[in-house]
Short mmCIF file of C-alpha atoms in Angstrom, two decimals:
data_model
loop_
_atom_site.label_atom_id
_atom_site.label_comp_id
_atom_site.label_asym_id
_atom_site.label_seq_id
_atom_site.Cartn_x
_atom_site.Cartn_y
_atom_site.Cartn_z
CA UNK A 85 223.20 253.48 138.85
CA UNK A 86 219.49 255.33 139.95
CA UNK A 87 220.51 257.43 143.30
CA UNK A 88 216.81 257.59 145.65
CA UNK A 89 216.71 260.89 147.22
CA UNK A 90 215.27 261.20 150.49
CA UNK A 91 212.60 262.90 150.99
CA UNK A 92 212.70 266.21 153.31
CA UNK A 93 211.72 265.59 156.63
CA UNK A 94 208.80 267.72 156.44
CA UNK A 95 207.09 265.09 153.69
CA UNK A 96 208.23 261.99 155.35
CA UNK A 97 205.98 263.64 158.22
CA UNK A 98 203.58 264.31 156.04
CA UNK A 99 203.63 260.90 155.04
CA UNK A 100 203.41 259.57 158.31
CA UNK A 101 200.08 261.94 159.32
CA UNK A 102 198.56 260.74 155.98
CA UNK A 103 199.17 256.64 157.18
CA UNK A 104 197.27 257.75 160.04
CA UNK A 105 194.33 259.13 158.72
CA UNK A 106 193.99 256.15 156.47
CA UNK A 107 194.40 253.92 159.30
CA UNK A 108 191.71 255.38 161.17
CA UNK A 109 194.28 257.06 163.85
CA UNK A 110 192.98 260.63 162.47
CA UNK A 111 189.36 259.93 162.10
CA UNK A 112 187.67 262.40 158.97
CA UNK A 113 185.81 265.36 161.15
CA UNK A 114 188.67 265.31 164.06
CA UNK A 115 191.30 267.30 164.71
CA UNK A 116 194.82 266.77 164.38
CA UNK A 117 197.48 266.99 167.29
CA UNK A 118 198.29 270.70 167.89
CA UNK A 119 201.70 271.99 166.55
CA UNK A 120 203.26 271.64 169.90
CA UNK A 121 201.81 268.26 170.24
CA UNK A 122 203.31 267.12 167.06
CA UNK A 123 206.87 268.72 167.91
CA UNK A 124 206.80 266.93 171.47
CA UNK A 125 205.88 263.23 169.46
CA UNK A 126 207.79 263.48 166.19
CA UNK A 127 211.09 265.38 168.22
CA UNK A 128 211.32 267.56 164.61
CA UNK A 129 210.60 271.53 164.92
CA UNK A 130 207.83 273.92 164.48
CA UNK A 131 208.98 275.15 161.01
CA UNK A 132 209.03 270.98 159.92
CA UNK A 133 205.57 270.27 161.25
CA UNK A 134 204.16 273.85 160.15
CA UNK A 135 205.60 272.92 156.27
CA UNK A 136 204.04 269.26 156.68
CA UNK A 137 200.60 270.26 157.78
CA UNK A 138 200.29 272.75 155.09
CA UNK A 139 201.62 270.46 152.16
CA UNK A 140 198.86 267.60 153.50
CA UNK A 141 196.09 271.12 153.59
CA UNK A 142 197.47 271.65 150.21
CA UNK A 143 196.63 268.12 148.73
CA UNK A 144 193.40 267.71 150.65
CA UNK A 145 193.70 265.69 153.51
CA UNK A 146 193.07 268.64 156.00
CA UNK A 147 191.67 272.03 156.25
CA UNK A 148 191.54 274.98 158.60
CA UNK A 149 188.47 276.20 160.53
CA UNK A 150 187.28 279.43 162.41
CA UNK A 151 189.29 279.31 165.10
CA UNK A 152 192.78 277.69 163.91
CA UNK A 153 191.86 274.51 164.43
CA UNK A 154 192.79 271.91 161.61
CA UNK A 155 190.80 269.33 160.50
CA UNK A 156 190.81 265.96 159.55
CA UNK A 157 189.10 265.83 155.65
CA UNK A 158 190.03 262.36 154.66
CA UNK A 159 191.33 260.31 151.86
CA UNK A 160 191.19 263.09 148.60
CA UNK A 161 189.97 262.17 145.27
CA UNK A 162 193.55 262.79 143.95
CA UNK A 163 195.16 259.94 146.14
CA UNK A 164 192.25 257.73 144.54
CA UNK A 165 193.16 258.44 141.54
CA UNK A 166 196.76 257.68 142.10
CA UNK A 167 195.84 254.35 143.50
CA UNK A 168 194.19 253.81 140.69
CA UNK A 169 197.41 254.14 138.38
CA UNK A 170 199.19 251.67 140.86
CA UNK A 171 196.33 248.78 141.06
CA UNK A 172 197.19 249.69 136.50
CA UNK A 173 200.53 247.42 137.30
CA UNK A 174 198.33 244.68 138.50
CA UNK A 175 195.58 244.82 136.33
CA UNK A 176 197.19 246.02 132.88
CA UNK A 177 196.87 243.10 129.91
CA UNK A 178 200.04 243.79 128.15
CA UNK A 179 198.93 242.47 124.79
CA UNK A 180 195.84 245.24 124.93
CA UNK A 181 197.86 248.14 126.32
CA UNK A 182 199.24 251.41 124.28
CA UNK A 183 202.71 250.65 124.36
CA UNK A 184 205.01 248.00 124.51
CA UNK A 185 206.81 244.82 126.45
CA UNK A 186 210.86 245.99 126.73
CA UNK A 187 212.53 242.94 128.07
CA UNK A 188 211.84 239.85 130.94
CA UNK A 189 214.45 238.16 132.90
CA UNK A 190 215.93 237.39 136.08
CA UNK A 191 218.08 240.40 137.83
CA UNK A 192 219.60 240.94 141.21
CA UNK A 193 216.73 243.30 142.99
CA UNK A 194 217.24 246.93 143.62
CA UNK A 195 218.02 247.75 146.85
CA UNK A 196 214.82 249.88 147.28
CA UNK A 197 212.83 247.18 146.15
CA UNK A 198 214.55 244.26 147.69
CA UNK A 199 213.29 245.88 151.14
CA UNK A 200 209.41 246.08 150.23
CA UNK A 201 209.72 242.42 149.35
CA UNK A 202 211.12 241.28 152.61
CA UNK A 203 214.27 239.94 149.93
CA UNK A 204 218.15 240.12 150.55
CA UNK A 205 220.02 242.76 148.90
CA UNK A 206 221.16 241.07 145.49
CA UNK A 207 218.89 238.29 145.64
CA UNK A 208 217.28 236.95 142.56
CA UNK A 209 213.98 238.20 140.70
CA UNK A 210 212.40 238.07 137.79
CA UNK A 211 211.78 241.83 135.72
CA UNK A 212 209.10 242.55 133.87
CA UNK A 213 209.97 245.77 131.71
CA UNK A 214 206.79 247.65 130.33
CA UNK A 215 206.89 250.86 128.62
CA UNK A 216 203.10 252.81 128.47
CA UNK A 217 203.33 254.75 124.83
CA UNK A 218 200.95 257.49 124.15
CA UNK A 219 199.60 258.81 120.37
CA UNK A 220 203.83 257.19 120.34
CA UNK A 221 205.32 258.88 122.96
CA UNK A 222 206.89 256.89 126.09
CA UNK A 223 204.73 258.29 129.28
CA UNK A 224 205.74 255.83 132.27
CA UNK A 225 208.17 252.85 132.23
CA UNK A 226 206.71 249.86 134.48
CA UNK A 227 209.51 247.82 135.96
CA UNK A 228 207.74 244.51 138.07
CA UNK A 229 209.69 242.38 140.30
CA UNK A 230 208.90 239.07 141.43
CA UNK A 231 210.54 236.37 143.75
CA UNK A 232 211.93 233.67 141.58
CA UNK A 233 209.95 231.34 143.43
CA UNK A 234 206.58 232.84 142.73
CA UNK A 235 207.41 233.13 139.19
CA UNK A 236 207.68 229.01 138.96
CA UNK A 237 205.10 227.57 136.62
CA UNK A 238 203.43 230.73 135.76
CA UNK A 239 203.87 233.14 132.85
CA UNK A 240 205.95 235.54 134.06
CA UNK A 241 209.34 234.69 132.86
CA UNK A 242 208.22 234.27 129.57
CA UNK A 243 208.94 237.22 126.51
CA UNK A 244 205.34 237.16 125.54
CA UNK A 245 203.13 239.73 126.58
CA UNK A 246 200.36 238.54 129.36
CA UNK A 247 196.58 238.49 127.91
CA UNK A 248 195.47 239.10 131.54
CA UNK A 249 196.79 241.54 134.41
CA UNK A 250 199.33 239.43 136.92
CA UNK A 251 197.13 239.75 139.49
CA UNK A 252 194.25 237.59 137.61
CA UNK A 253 197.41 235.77 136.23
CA UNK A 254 198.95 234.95 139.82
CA UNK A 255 195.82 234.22 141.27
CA UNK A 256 194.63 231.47 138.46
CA UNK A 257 198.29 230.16 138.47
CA UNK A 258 199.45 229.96 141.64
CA UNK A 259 196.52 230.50 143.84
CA UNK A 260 197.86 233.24 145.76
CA UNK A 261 195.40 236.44 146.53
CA UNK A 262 196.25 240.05 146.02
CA UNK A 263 194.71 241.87 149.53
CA UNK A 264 196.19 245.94 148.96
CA UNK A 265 198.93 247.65 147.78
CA UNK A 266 201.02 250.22 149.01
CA UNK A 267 202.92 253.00 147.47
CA UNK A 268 206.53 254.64 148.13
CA UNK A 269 207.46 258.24 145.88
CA UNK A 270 210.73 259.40 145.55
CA UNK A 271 212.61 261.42 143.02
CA UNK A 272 215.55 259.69 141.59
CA UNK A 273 218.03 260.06 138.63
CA UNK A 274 217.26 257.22 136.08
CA UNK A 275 219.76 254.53 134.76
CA UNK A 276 221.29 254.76 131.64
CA UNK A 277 218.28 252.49 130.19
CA UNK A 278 215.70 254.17 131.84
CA UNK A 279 216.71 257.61 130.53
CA UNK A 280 217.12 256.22 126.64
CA UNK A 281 213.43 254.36 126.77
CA UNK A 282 211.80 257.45 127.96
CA UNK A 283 213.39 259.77 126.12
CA UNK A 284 215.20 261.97 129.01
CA UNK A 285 218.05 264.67 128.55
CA UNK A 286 220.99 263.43 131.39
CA UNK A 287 220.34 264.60 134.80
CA UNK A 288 216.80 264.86 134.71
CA UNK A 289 215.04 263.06 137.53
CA UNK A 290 211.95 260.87 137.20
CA UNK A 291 209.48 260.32 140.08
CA UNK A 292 209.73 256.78 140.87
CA UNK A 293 206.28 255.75 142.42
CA UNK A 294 207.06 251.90 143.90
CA UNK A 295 204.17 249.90 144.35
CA UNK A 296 203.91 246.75 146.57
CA UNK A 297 201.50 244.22 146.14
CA UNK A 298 200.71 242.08 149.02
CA UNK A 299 198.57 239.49 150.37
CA UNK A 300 195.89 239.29 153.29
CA UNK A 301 199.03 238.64 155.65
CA UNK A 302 201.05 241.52 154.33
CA UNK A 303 203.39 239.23 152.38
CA UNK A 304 204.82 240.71 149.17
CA UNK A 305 203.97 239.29 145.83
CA UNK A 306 204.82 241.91 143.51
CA UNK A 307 207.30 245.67 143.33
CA UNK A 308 206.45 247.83 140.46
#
């Protein structure tokens, strides 16, 4: 079994400033609540919000001015680049990519991605089991979920590899349309599986990036 660990609370605030500067709440050139104003909204202490607005000043989204005020920089190059690697789950032709197709078939859904796709706990999905090789070595295991009933007269279930990313698969197939994805990291302890396809010692964690692929109406199509 993978254990999720929760992140501190001074990341999932973190988190929750960075939704709001891509949502347009933080607006690039503004500044940000003050300290106190963020301990009165959030209810979590100085030390917490201090720690959060220096790990999001770390990674980009703000910076300090003259002054101590703290600014509002915007979406970094580094996040685009890690949306990048998750829109690679959607786009990625298997039969064309370094590496290799592990297994397909149906499997009760993960708790943490049962959730994301608005599923039961146990229900039903179909797995798509990808492992990215590179110059041989295993780099990133892909694991894609996808209701049962979205699966129906597509591709997905079979053990072939896909000539064309799911999303251009999906859309031909079952004329759904991919709007935006979102993205949940966590560090976790890998399954027994996980841990022999990518090579791991025991007890080493993995970051486990979970990407959810949803449609104009915020629907769920696809967990990676």
């Amino acid at each position: 079994m993978a254990y999720e660990v929760e992140a501190p609370k001074y990341v999932r605030l973190a988190q929750t400033i960075q939704r709001r500067i891509e949502d347009g709440t933080y607006a690039p050139g503004t500044r940000v609540p003050s300290e106190n104003q963020l301990v009165q909204a959030f209810g979590m202490s100085r030390p917490t919000v201090v720690r959060a607005l220096e790990l999001l000043k770390r990674d980009g989204w703000l910076e300090s001015r003259q002054g101590y005020e703290t600014i509002v920089r915007g979406r970094p190059a580094v996040v685009e680049e890690k949306d990048r690697r998750g829109l690679e789950a959607l786009t990625r032709d298997e039969s064309r990519s370094p590496g290799r197709l592990v297994d397909v078939g149906e499997e009760a859904v993960p708790a943490r991605v049962a959730s994301a796709l608005g599923l039961p706990t146990n229900a039903k999905t179909v797995r798509r089991r990808f492992l990215v090789e590179e110059d041989g070595e295993a780099v990133e295991l892909v694991s894609s979920y996808f209701p049962v009933g979205l699966v129906e007269g597509t591709d997905l279930a079979g053990d072939d590899a896909l000539t064309a990313g799911v999303r251009e698969h999906l859309e031909a197939r079952k004329k759904v349309r991919f709007d935006h994805v979102t993205q949940r990291v966590s560090a976790r302890l890998p399954d027994v599986t996980e841990a022999e396809l990518l090579g791991l010692p025991e007890g080493v964690p993995v970051l486990s990036v979970l990407v959810i692929a949803c449609d104009a109406s915020g629907q769920a199509l696809q967990g990676s």
